[in-house]
Amino acid sequence: MTTPAEYYPRDRTWHPPALTPDYKTSVARSPRLPLISLQNSVSEITGPVFGHGDIDPLDRDLIHNYARPGEAAIGQRIILHGRVLDENARPVPNTLVEIWQANAGGRYRHRKDTYLAPIDPNFGGCGRTLTDETGYYYFRTIKPGAYPWRNWVNNWRPAHIHVSVFGAAFAQRLITQCYFEGDPLIRHCPIVQTIPDPRAIEQLTAALDLNATIPLDTIAYRFDIVLRGRRSTLFENRLEGN
Amino acid sequence: MPQQLHYLKESPSQTAGPYVHIGLAPGAAGFDIYARELGRDIAGPNARGERIRVEGIGIDGTGSPVKDVLIEVWQANADGHYAHPEGGGPVEEGFRGWGRVITDFETGEWGFDTVKPGPTRGRNLGTQAPHLNLWLVARGINIGLNTRMYFGDEAEANAKDPVLNLIEWERRRATLIAPRTLRDGIPVYRFEIRLQGEDETVFFDI
């Protein structure tokens, strides 16, 4: 085979555009010239491979991965779980999923975050795990709080967890955010609203999943993630052209 | 109504935000949580080829440094092989070819050590000049920006590179080519990424 099977092109109308003036920081940070469209080569259809030696099982438990021995993070205990699939609805196995988030009061453990909500000494705010062979992943954490941010004078981020996923190829690399069903701040948030299609926003809204809760212990939200799918090589590509 | 195709839609991207560092590079951001931080060692101890340093800065549309960007690099080894089942061939033990780096919060400067990659297989039996694949995320960037860094001392290979030649505007190709200097005997490549404005860096829809 002369050219590997490619990933489906990104549907750029489904993603937020680079320039979204209501999210002010994007104005000076968005390229003004169009992206150059590139057909996949080996550089794009490959990507880093991670294994269980890279991470620790405790990394997926944000309630305890930064807590002092015998203590736990403060907040509403949640399980965040789901599957990583591709656009062909096939599972993406053994892929690294990393998350980060504010604490229950809406404060990040970051030197640039000066919001007056207190730091929780037992909460770090980041975690990571690998999907299993069916693409399934799960974390235990606390539900993050909403917090104000400087954009318009009075903007509040809805509760959200940042999610980073690799897939099998650099072309699949994705960072997104997980929101929570029923949060009234979703429709007011200029960052959420950079996404043009309301159905795409729903895709980032985790559903309350009572079947996965642990009664009297931890409530659960389901968040499935979809990465780009890959074409099948039915016929050899022609040699002419680029 | 025709038959339904039932493809799923890719999850839409959202900005990595101002606190991406605690999620993806906590150690580099001064936050000690993981025993092993990923992406600090790109080439590993056994990689063959020339040891190099790559440094740069990101500049926004006002001409100011971007002080909170996170960059990931994905590269082949000196033989032009990626550390992946479809990467073109074997790599040295410990070579991952992937790394991530954050900027200095005060200056916006970033840098990493690696080995210089070899030429890689291109589409349709072609050859690609040595290059690093880069992916940038930050507050204000709604979907990660893909670009490539080529090497200033590879003029002949660069002139034949199928991706550089795809860029219709010849003067824009230069935005992807990093000049080489020597510092204490180590080759240093400097790659300045201009998010917009004059000499805006070429970004790719891969």
GROMACS .gro file of C-alpha atoms in nm:
model
  448
    1MET     CA    1   0.000   0.000   0.000
    2THR     CA    2   0.138   0.338  -0.096
    3THR     CA    3  -0.081   0.565   0.112
    4PRO     CA    4  -0.245   0.479   0.442
    5ALA     CA    5  -0.618   0.496   0.496
    6GLU     CA    6  -0.713   0.846   0.596
    7TYR     CA    7  -0.928   0.981   0.873
    8TYR     CA    8  -1.254   1.143   0.775
    9PRO     CA    9  -1.204   1.515   0.733
   10ARG     CA   10  -1.310   1.725   1.028
   11ASP     CA   11  -1.653   1.878   0.990
   12ARG     CA   12  -1.541   2.231   1.062
   13THR     CA   13  -1.900   2.354   1.072
   14TRP     CA   14  -1.964   2.132   1.376
   15HIS     CA   15  -1.665   2.269   1.568
   16PRO     CA   16  -1.641   2.628   1.687
   17PRO     CA   17  -1.472   2.860   1.438
   18ALA     CA   18  -1.141   3.018   1.541
   19LEU     CA   19  -1.278   3.371   1.558
   20THR     CA   20  -1.570   3.405   1.801
   21PRO     CA   21  -1.588   3.772   1.913
   22ASP     CA   22  -1.824   3.704   2.206
   23TYR     CA   23  -1.538   3.500   2.354
   24LYS     CA   24  -1.304   3.797   2.356
   25THR     CA   25  -0.973   3.617   2.398
   26SER     CA   26  -1.025   3.445   2.064
   27VAL     CA   27  -1.007   3.773   1.872
   28ALA     CA   28  -0.630   3.824   1.889
   29ARG     CA   29  -0.551   3.451   1.896
   30SER     CA   30  -0.738   3.330   1.589
   31PRO     CA   31  -0.560   3.288   1.257
   32ARG     CA   32  -0.701   3.523   0.992
   33LEU     CA   33  -0.585   3.317   0.695
   34PRO     CA   34  -0.756   2.990   0.607
   35LEU     CA   35  -0.612   2.657   0.723
   36ILE     CA   36  -0.425   2.469   0.451
   37SER     CA   37  -0.609   2.142   0.390
   38LEU     CA   38  -0.374   1.846   0.417
   39GLN     CA   39  -0.446   1.491   0.315
   40ASN     CA   40  -0.317   1.249   0.576
   41SER     CA   41   0.035   1.111   0.554
   42VAL     CA   42   0.213   0.885   0.800
   43SER     CA   43   0.269   1.196   1.016
   44GLU     CA   44  -0.104   1.237   1.075
   45ILE     CA   45  -0.228   0.876   1.089
   46THR     CA   46   0.017   0.790   1.367
   47GLY     CA   47   0.021   0.921   1.723
   48PRO     CA   48   0.164   0.842   2.064
   49VAL     CA   49   0.087   0.509   2.227
   50PHE     CA   50   0.044   0.492   2.605
   51GLY     CA   51   0.035   0.197   2.840
   52HIS     CA   52  -0.048   0.111   3.198
   53GLY     CA   53   0.316   0.173   3.291
   54ASP     CA   54   0.263   0.542   3.218
   55ILE     CA   55  -0.005   0.602   3.478
   56ASP     CA   56  -0.115   0.490   3.824
   57PRO     CA   57  -0.459   0.340   3.897
   58LEU     CA   58  -0.514   0.611   4.162
   59ASP     CA   59  -0.483   0.880   3.891
   60ARG     CA   60  -0.848   0.825   3.796
   61ASP     CA   61  -0.977   0.897   4.149
   62LEU     CA   62  -0.972   1.274   4.195
   63ILE     CA   63  -1.138   1.244   4.535
   64HIS     CA   64  -0.823   1.076   4.668
   65ASN     CA   65  -0.534   1.133   4.426
   66TYR     CA   66  -0.425   1.452   4.601
   67ALA     CA   67  -0.586   1.400   4.943
   68ARG     CA   68  -0.398   1.348   5.265
   69PRO     CA   69  -0.411   0.988   5.390
   70GLY     CA   70  -0.756   0.911   5.530
   71GLU     CA   71  -0.908   1.232   5.395
   72ALA     CA   72  -1.104   1.315   5.080
   73ALA     CA   73  -1.195   1.606   4.856
   74ILE     CA   74  -1.500   1.812   4.953
   75GLY     CA   75  -1.799   1.825   4.722
   76GLN     CA   76  -2.071   1.623   4.556
   77ARG     CA   77  -1.921   1.285   4.479
   78ILE     CA   78  -1.967   1.186   4.115
   79ILE     CA   79  -1.865   0.916   3.874
   80LEU     CA   80  -1.790   1.043   3.527
   81HIS     CA   81  -1.790   0.757   3.282
   82GLY     CA   82  -1.853   0.670   2.921
   83ARG     CA   83  -1.698   0.535   2.606
   84VAL     CA   84  -1.458   0.677   2.353
   85LEU     CA   85  -1.588   0.586   2.008
   86ASP     CA   86  -1.500   0.690   1.655
   87GLU     CA   87  -1.739   0.823   1.392
   88ASN     CA   88  -1.792   0.466   1.272
   89ALA     CA   89  -1.919   0.387   1.626
   90ARG     CA   90  -1.620   0.160   1.687
   91PRO     CA   91  -1.458   0.171   2.031
   92VAL     CA   92  -1.124   0.347   2.069
   93PRO     CA   93  -0.934   0.115   2.306
   94ASN     CA   94  -0.628   0.184   2.523
   95THR     CA   95  -0.634   0.555   2.465
   96LEU     CA   96  -0.530   0.815   2.719
   97VAL     CA   97  -0.806   1.033   2.865
   98GLU     CA   98  -0.696   1.323   3.084
   99ILE     CA   99  -0.925   1.558   3.277
  100TRP     CA  100  -0.887   1.874   3.483
  101GLN     CA  101  -1.138   2.085   3.670
  102ALA     CA  102  -1.216   2.340   3.941
  103ASN     CA  103  -1.299   2.229   4.293
  104ALA     CA  104  -1.650   2.226   4.443
  105GLY     CA  105  -1.629   2.601   4.505
  106GLY     CA  106  -1.523   2.681   4.151
  107ARG     CA  107  -1.151   2.737   4.220
  108TYR     CA  108  -0.861   2.582   4.028
  109ARG     CA  109  -0.535   2.489   4.191
  110HIS     CA  110  -0.347   2.715   3.952
  111ARG     CA  111  -0.129   3.017   4.028
  112LYS     CA  112  -0.328   3.230   3.784
  113ASP     CA  113  -0.665   3.157   3.947
  114THR     CA  114  -0.738   3.424   4.208
  115TYR     CA  115  -1.112   3.364   4.259
  116LEU     CA  116  -1.209   3.407   4.624
  117ALA     CA  117  -1.349   3.055   4.665
  118PRO     CA  118  -1.108   2.859   4.884
  119ILE     CA  119  -0.859   2.597   4.771
  120ASP     CA  120  -0.950   2.249   4.898
  121PRO     CA  121  -0.630   2.110   5.051
  122ASN     CA  122  -0.744   1.759   4.956
  123PHE     CA  123  -0.827   1.829   4.593
  124GLY     CA  124  -0.575   1.859   4.313
  125GLY     CA  125  -0.812   1.877   4.019
  126CYS     CA  126  -0.662   1.653   3.755
  127GLY     CA  127  -0.683   1.288   3.661
  128ARG     CA  128  -0.604   1.045   3.382
  129THR     CA  129  -0.688   0.695   3.272
  130LEU     CA  130  -0.673   0.460   2.973
  131THR     CA  131  -0.984   0.330   2.801
  132ASP     CA  132  -1.028  -0.047   2.814
  133GLU     CA  133  -1.063  -0.270   2.506
  134THR     CA  134  -1.426  -0.159   2.465
  135GLY     CA  135  -1.336   0.210   2.478
  136TYR     CA  136  -1.481   0.246   2.828
  137TYR     CA  137  -1.334   0.485   3.086
  138TYR     CA  138  -1.437   0.608   3.429
  139PHE     CA  139  -1.329   0.864   3.684
  140ARG     CA  140  -1.437   0.941   4.036
  141THR     CA  141  -1.434   1.307   4.129
  142ILE     CA  142  -1.644   1.585   4.278
  143LYS     CA  143  -1.880   1.799   4.079
  144PRO     CA  144  -1.699   2.124   3.998
  145GLY     CA  145  -1.853   2.456   4.093
  146ALA     CA  146  -1.945   2.735   3.855
  147TYR     CA  147  -1.716   3.037   3.867
  148PRO     CA  148  -1.697   3.391   3.729
  149TRP     CA  149  -1.451   3.491   3.458
  150ARG     CA  150  -1.352   3.812   3.289
  151ASN     CA  151  -1.511   3.841   2.948
  152TRP     CA  152  -1.821   4.051   2.972
  153VAL     CA  153  -1.856   4.210   3.316
  154ASN     CA  154  -2.076   3.931   3.446
  155ASN     CA  155  -1.987   3.593   3.292
  156TRP     CA  156  -2.005   3.263   3.479
  157ARG     CA  157  -1.873   2.935   3.347
  158PRO     CA  158  -2.119   2.650   3.384
  159ALA     CA  159  -1.986   2.356   3.586
  160HIS     CA  160  -1.749   2.176   3.351
  161ILE     CA  161  -1.466   1.927   3.331
  162HIS     CA  162  -1.195   1.969   3.069
  163VAL     CA  163  -1.131   1.649   2.873
  164SER     CA  164  -0.827   1.564   2.659
  165VAL     CA  165  -0.825   1.254   2.436
  166PHE     CA  166  -0.562   1.112   2.201
  167GLY     CA  167  -0.709   0.833   1.990
  168ALA     CA  168  -0.471   0.633   1.772
  169ALA     CA  169  -0.356   0.916   1.548
  170PHE     CA  170  -0.238   1.273   1.586
  171ALA     CA  171  -0.526   1.361   1.350
  172GLN     CA  172  -0.770   1.250   1.622
  173ARG     CA  173  -0.623   1.468   1.897
  174LEU     CA  174  -0.901   1.653   2.076
  175ILE     CA  175  -0.960   1.873   2.378
  176THR     CA  176  -1.314   1.953   2.478
  177GLN     CA  177  -1.527   2.023   2.786
  178CYS     CA  178  -1.796   1.820   2.957
  179TYR     CA  179  -2.101   2.006   3.088
  180PHE     CA  180  -2.378   1.873   3.311
  181GLU     CA  181  -2.741   1.815   3.228
  182GLY     CA  182  -2.978   2.083   3.354
  183ASP     CA  183  -2.720   2.357   3.417
  184PRO     CA  184  -2.888   2.692   3.339
  185LEU     CA  185  -2.550   2.860   3.281
  186ILE     CA  186  -2.485   2.655   2.966
  187ARG     CA  187  -2.700   2.874   2.748
  188HIS     CA  188  -2.542   3.195   2.881
  189CYS     CA  189  -2.178   3.094   2.839
  190PRO     CA  190  -1.987   3.261   2.552
  191ILE     CA  191  -1.740   2.971   2.542
  192VAL     CA  192  -2.014   2.709   2.508
  193GLN     CA  193  -2.187   2.929   2.254
  194THR     CA  194  -1.880   2.933   2.027
  195ILE     CA  195  -2.031   2.603   1.908
  196PRO     CA  196  -2.274   2.695   1.631
  197ASP     CA  197  -2.511   2.397   1.638
  198PRO     CA  198  -2.726   2.334   1.950
  199ARG     CA  199  -2.709   1.960   1.881
  200ALA     CA  200  -2.331   1.978   1.912
  201ILE     CA  201  -2.368   2.148   2.250
  202GLU     CA  202  -2.598   1.866   2.361
  203GLN     CA  203  -2.321   1.627   2.260
  204LEU     CA  204  -2.100   1.787   2.528
  205THR     CA  205  -2.368   1.773   2.798
  206ALA     CA  206  -2.329   1.471   3.023
  207ALA     CA  207  -2.649   1.295   3.120
  208LEU     CA  208  -2.745   1.202   3.473
  209ASP     CA  209  -2.704   0.822   3.479
  210LEU     CA  210  -2.897   0.680   3.772
  211ASN     CA  211  -2.819   0.323   3.670
  212ALA     CA  212  -2.450   0.387   3.725
  213THR     CA  213  -2.483   0.563   4.060
  214ILE     CA  214  -2.370   0.391   4.375
  215PRO     CA  215  -2.670   0.422   4.607
  216LEU     CA  216  -2.608   0.627   4.922
  217ASP     CA  217  -2.258   0.703   4.797
  218THR     CA  218  -2.191   0.857   4.453
  219ILE     CA  219  -2.407   0.995   4.173
  220ALA     CA  220  -2.309   0.928   3.810
  221TYR     CA  221  -2.295   1.117   3.482
  222ARG     CA  222  -2.245   0.959   3.143
  223PHE     CA  223  -2.017   1.132   2.893
  224ASP     CA  224  -1.941   0.957   2.564
  225ILE     CA  225  -1.669   1.103   2.344
  226VAL     CA  226  -1.646   1.067   1.966
  227LEU     CA  227  -1.319   1.097   1.776
  228ARG     CA  228  -1.270   1.109   1.401
  229GLY     CA  229  -1.339   0.786   1.214
  230ARG     CA  230  -1.116   0.625   0.957
  231ARG     CA  231  -1.183   0.535   0.599
  232SER     CA  232  -1.155   0.174   0.481
  233THR     CA  233  -0.912   0.113   0.197
  234LEU     CA  234  -1.143  -0.053  -0.054
  235PHE     CA  235  -0.925   0.029  -0.351
  236GLU     CA  236  -0.561   0.125  -0.384
  237ASN     CA  237  -0.519   0.500  -0.418
  238ARG     CA  238  -0.407   0.625  -0.757
  239LEU     CA  239  -0.044   0.722  -0.790
  240GLU     CA  240  -0.095   1.042  -0.985
  241GLY     CA  241  -0.162   1.375  -0.825
  242ASN     CA  242  -0.031   1.474  -0.487
  243MET     CA  243  -3.611   0.913   0.259
  244PRO     CA  244  -3.294   0.725   0.165
  245GLN     CA  245  -3.133   0.484   0.411
  246GLN     CA  246  -2.975   0.636   0.719
  247LEU     CA  247  -2.594   0.631   0.741
  248HIS     CA  248  -2.565   0.627   1.122
  249TYR     CA  249  -2.222   0.783   1.142
  250LEU     CA  250  -2.153   0.954   1.471
  251LYS     CA  251  -2.040   1.315   1.483
  252GLU     CA  252  -1.699   1.400   1.624
  253SER     CA  253  -1.730   1.565   1.967
  254PRO     CA  254  -1.695   1.938   1.913
  255SER     CA  255  -1.378   2.100   2.042
  256GLN     CA  256  -1.369   2.353   2.324
  257THR     CA  257  -1.081   2.574   2.430
  258ALA     CA  258  -0.824   2.423   2.664
  259GLY     CA  259  -0.868   2.736   2.873
  260PRO     CA  260  -0.626   2.922   3.100
  261TYR     CA  261  -0.565   2.630   3.336
  262VAL     CA  262  -0.464   2.362   3.085
  263HIS     CA  263  -0.129   2.340   3.262
  264ILE     CA  264  -0.265   2.178   3.579
  265GLY     CA  265  -0.438   1.916   3.366
  266LEU     CA  266  -0.173   1.824   3.114
  267ALA     CA  267   0.158   1.947   3.254
  268PRO     CA  268   0.106   1.986   3.629
  269GLY     CA  269   0.469   1.924   3.717
  270ALA     CA  270   0.593   2.186   3.473
  271ALA     CA  271   0.338   2.427   3.621
  272GLY     CA  272   0.476   2.370   3.971
  273PHE     CA  273   0.204   2.132   4.091
  274ASP     CA  274   0.331   1.798   4.215
  275ILE     CA  275   0.059   1.536   4.176
  276TYR     CA  276   0.173   1.257   3.942
  277ALA     CA  277   0.471   1.033   3.997
  278ARG     CA  278   0.532   1.033   3.620
  279GLU     CA  279   0.452   1.336   3.410
  280LEU     CA  280   0.401   1.245   3.046
  281GLY     CA  281   0.575   1.414   2.758
  282ARG     CA  282   0.886   1.547   2.933
  283ASP     CA  283   1.130   1.314   2.755
  284ILE     CA  284   1.060   1.303   2.382
  285ALA     CA  285   1.343   1.093   2.240
  286GLY     CA  286   1.459   0.881   2.535
  287PRO     CA  287   1.815   0.783   2.619
  288ASN     CA  288   1.878   0.542   2.332
  289ALA     CA  289   1.772   0.748   2.033
  290ARG     CA  290   2.029   0.773   1.756
  291GLY     CA  291   2.080   1.087   1.552
  292GLU     CA  292   2.166   1.444   1.629
  293ARG     CA  293   2.059   1.583   1.968
  294ILE     CA  294   1.895   1.920   1.917
  295ARG     CA  295   1.707   2.187   2.106
  296VAL     CA  296   1.396   2.358   1.972
  297GLU     CA  297   1.289   2.692   2.114
  298GLY     CA  298   1.028   2.948   2.029
  299ILE     CA  299   0.756   3.185   2.124
  300GLY     CA  300   0.397   3.240   2.018
  301ILE     CA  301   0.288   3.591   1.916
  302ASP     CA  302  -0.075   3.702   1.906
  303GLY     CA  303  -0.244   3.952   1.677
  304THR     CA  304  -0.145   4.247   1.896
  305GLY     CA  305   0.222   4.151   1.868
  306SER     CA  306   0.230   4.027   2.228
  307PRO     CA  307   0.374   3.694   2.345
  308VAL     CA  308   0.120   3.424   2.425
  309LYS     CA  309   0.217   3.323   2.778
  310ASP     CA  310  -0.018   3.036   2.844
  311VAL     CA  311   0.004   2.810   2.539
  312LEU     CA  312   0.061   2.434   2.559
  313ILE     CA  313   0.233   2.272   2.263
  314GLU     CA  314   0.251   1.904   2.178
  315VAL     CA  315   0.510   1.767   1.940
  316TRP     CA  316   0.490   1.444   1.741
  317GLN     CA  317   0.792   1.334   1.545
  318ALA     CA  318   0.975   1.048   1.377
  319ASN     CA  319   1.312   0.917   1.490
  320ALA     CA  320   1.636   0.966   1.295
  321ASP     CA  321   1.536   0.679   1.065
  322GLY     CA  322   1.208   0.850   0.980
  323HIS     CA  323   0.999   0.600   1.179
  324TYR     CA  324   0.718   0.697   1.415
  325ALA     CA  325   0.669   0.502   1.739
  326HIS     CA  326   0.338   0.357   1.624
  327PRO     CA  327   0.223   0.026   1.468
  328GLU     CA  328   0.190   0.203   1.132
  329GLY     CA  329   0.491   0.426   1.184
  330GLY     CA  330   0.708   0.290   0.903
  331GLY     CA  331   0.951   0.075   1.102
  332PRO     CA  332   1.110   0.007   1.439
  333VAL     CA  333   1.228   0.276   1.679
  334GLU     CA  334   1.481   0.268   1.960
  335GLU     CA  335   1.379   0.137   2.303
  336GLY     CA  336   1.236   0.432   2.495
  337PHE     CA  337   1.175   0.650   2.189
  338ARG     CA  338   0.820   0.782   2.198
  339GLY     CA  339   0.857   1.083   1.971
  340TRP     CA  340   0.589   1.273   2.157
  341GLY     CA  341   0.619   1.551   2.406
  342ARG     CA  342   0.443   1.848   2.550
  343VAL     CA  343   0.578   2.178   2.668
  344ILE     CA  344   0.431   2.490   2.828
  345THR     CA  345   0.557   2.845   2.804
  346ASP     CA  346   0.733   3.043   3.070
  347PHE     CA  347   0.443   3.227   3.235
  348GLU     CA  348   0.639   3.556   3.237
  349THR     CA  349   0.801   3.560   2.893
  350GLY     CA  350   0.605   3.319   2.673
  351GLU     CA  351   0.926   3.140   2.571
  352TRP     CA  352   0.918   2.762   2.536
  353GLY     CA  353   1.174   2.498   2.446
  354PHE     CA  354   1.242   2.126   2.441
  355ASP     CA  355   1.526   1.883   2.374
  356THR     CA  356   1.493   1.601   2.124
  357VAL     CA  357   1.668   1.438   1.829
  358LYS     CA  358   1.644   1.559   1.474
  359PRO     CA  359   1.400   1.337   1.281
  360GLY     CA  360   1.484   1.179   0.948
  361PRO     CA  361   1.283   1.212   0.629
  362THR     CA  362   0.954   1.025   0.639
  363ARG     CA  363   0.739   0.845   0.388
  364GLY     CA  364   0.503   1.075   0.203
  365ARG     CA  365   0.183   1.000   0.020
  366ASN     CA  366   0.207   0.797  -0.301
  367LEU     CA  367   0.571   0.686  -0.264
  368GLY     CA  368   0.689   1.041  -0.198
  369THR     CA  369   0.927   1.158   0.071
  370GLN     CA  370   0.864   1.426   0.331
  371ALA     CA  371   1.148   1.647   0.451
  372PRO     CA  372   1.234   1.609   0.821
  373HIS     CA  373   0.975   1.790   1.028
  374LEU     CA  374   0.807   1.813   1.367
  375ASN     CA  375   0.429   1.801   1.387
  376LEU     CA  376   0.304   2.058   1.638
  377TRP     CA  377  -0.033   2.110   1.801
  378LEU     CA  378  -0.111   2.426   1.999
  379VAL     CA  379  -0.386   2.480   2.251
  380ALA     CA  380  -0.454   2.776   2.480
  381ARG     CA  381  -0.717   3.005   2.618
  382GLY     CA  382  -0.880   3.179   2.322
  383ILE     CA  383  -0.799   2.896   2.081
  384ASN     CA  384  -1.129   2.717   2.022
  385ILE     CA  385  -0.984   2.419   1.839
  386GLY     CA  386  -0.621   2.306   1.855
  387LEU     CA  387  -0.397   2.448   1.582
  388ASN     CA  388  -0.188   2.205   1.378
  389THR     CA  389   0.135   2.318   1.219
  390ARG     CA  390   0.473   2.175   1.119
  391MET     CA  391   0.827   2.286   1.190
  392TYR     CA  392   1.085   2.222   0.919
  393PHE     CA  393   1.462   2.255   0.959
  394GLY     CA  394   1.655   2.552   0.818
  395ASP     CA  395   1.958   2.339   0.730
  396GLU     CA  396   1.752   2.107   0.505
  397ALA     CA  397   1.704   2.349   0.214
  398GLU     CA  398   1.726   2.080  -0.052
  399ALA     CA  399   1.477   1.847   0.115
  400ASN     CA  400   1.246   2.135   0.204
  401ALA     CA  401   1.238   2.249  -0.160
  402LYS     CA  402   1.100   1.906  -0.256
  403ASP     CA  403   0.866   1.858   0.039
  404PRO     CA  404   0.513   1.780  -0.078
  405VAL     CA  405   0.346   1.965   0.210
  406LEU     CA  406   0.551   2.284   0.182
  407ASN     CA  407   0.487   2.279  -0.192
  408LEU     CA  408   0.115   2.256  -0.128
  409ILE     CA  409   0.127   2.607   0.016
  410GLU     CA  410   0.039   2.822  -0.280
  411TRP     CA  411   0.197   3.140  -0.144
  412GLU     CA  412   0.570   3.074  -0.156
  413ARG     CA  413   0.656   3.342   0.097
  414ARG     CA  414   0.431   3.176   0.355
  415ARG     CA  415   0.637   2.853   0.339
  416ALA     CA  416   0.914   3.034   0.524
  417THR     CA  417   0.690   3.062   0.832
  418LEU     CA  418   0.741   2.688   0.886
  419ILE     CA  419   1.120   2.677   0.853
  420ALA     CA  420   1.321   2.723   1.173
  421PRO     CA  421   1.671   2.871   1.145
  422ARG     CA  422   1.956   2.678   1.304
  423THR     CA  423   2.225   2.822   1.529
  424LEU     CA  424   2.479   2.661   1.761
  425ARG     CA  425   2.486   2.725   2.135
  426ASP     CA  426   2.761   2.557   2.338
  427GLY     CA  427   2.797   2.312   2.053
  428ILE     CA  428   2.430   2.213   2.057
  429PRO     CA  429   2.216   2.294   1.751
  430VAL     CA  430   1.926   2.520   1.843
  431TYR     CA  431   1.630   2.577   1.612
  432ARG     CA  432   1.408   2.877   1.675
  433PHE     CA  433   1.045   2.857   1.574
  434GLU     CA  434   0.828   3.165   1.618
  435ILE     CA  435   0.458   3.101   1.582
  436ARG     CA  436   0.251   3.400   1.475
  437LEU     CA  437  -0.116   3.336   1.538
  438GLN     CA  438  -0.226   3.622   1.314
  439GLY     CA  439  -0.098   3.933   1.143
  440GLU     CA  440   0.202   3.982   0.923
  441ASP     CA  441   0.379   3.653   0.851
  442GLU     CA  442   0.098   3.453   1.011
  443THR     CA  443   0.220   3.096   1.056
  444VAL     CA  444   0.070   2.838   0.823
  445PHE     CA  445  -0.176   2.617   1.008
  446PHE     CA  446  -0.316   2.297   0.864
  447ASP     CA  447  -0.650   2.125   0.860
  448ILE     CA  448  -0.515   1.773   0.891
   0.00000   0.00000   0.00000
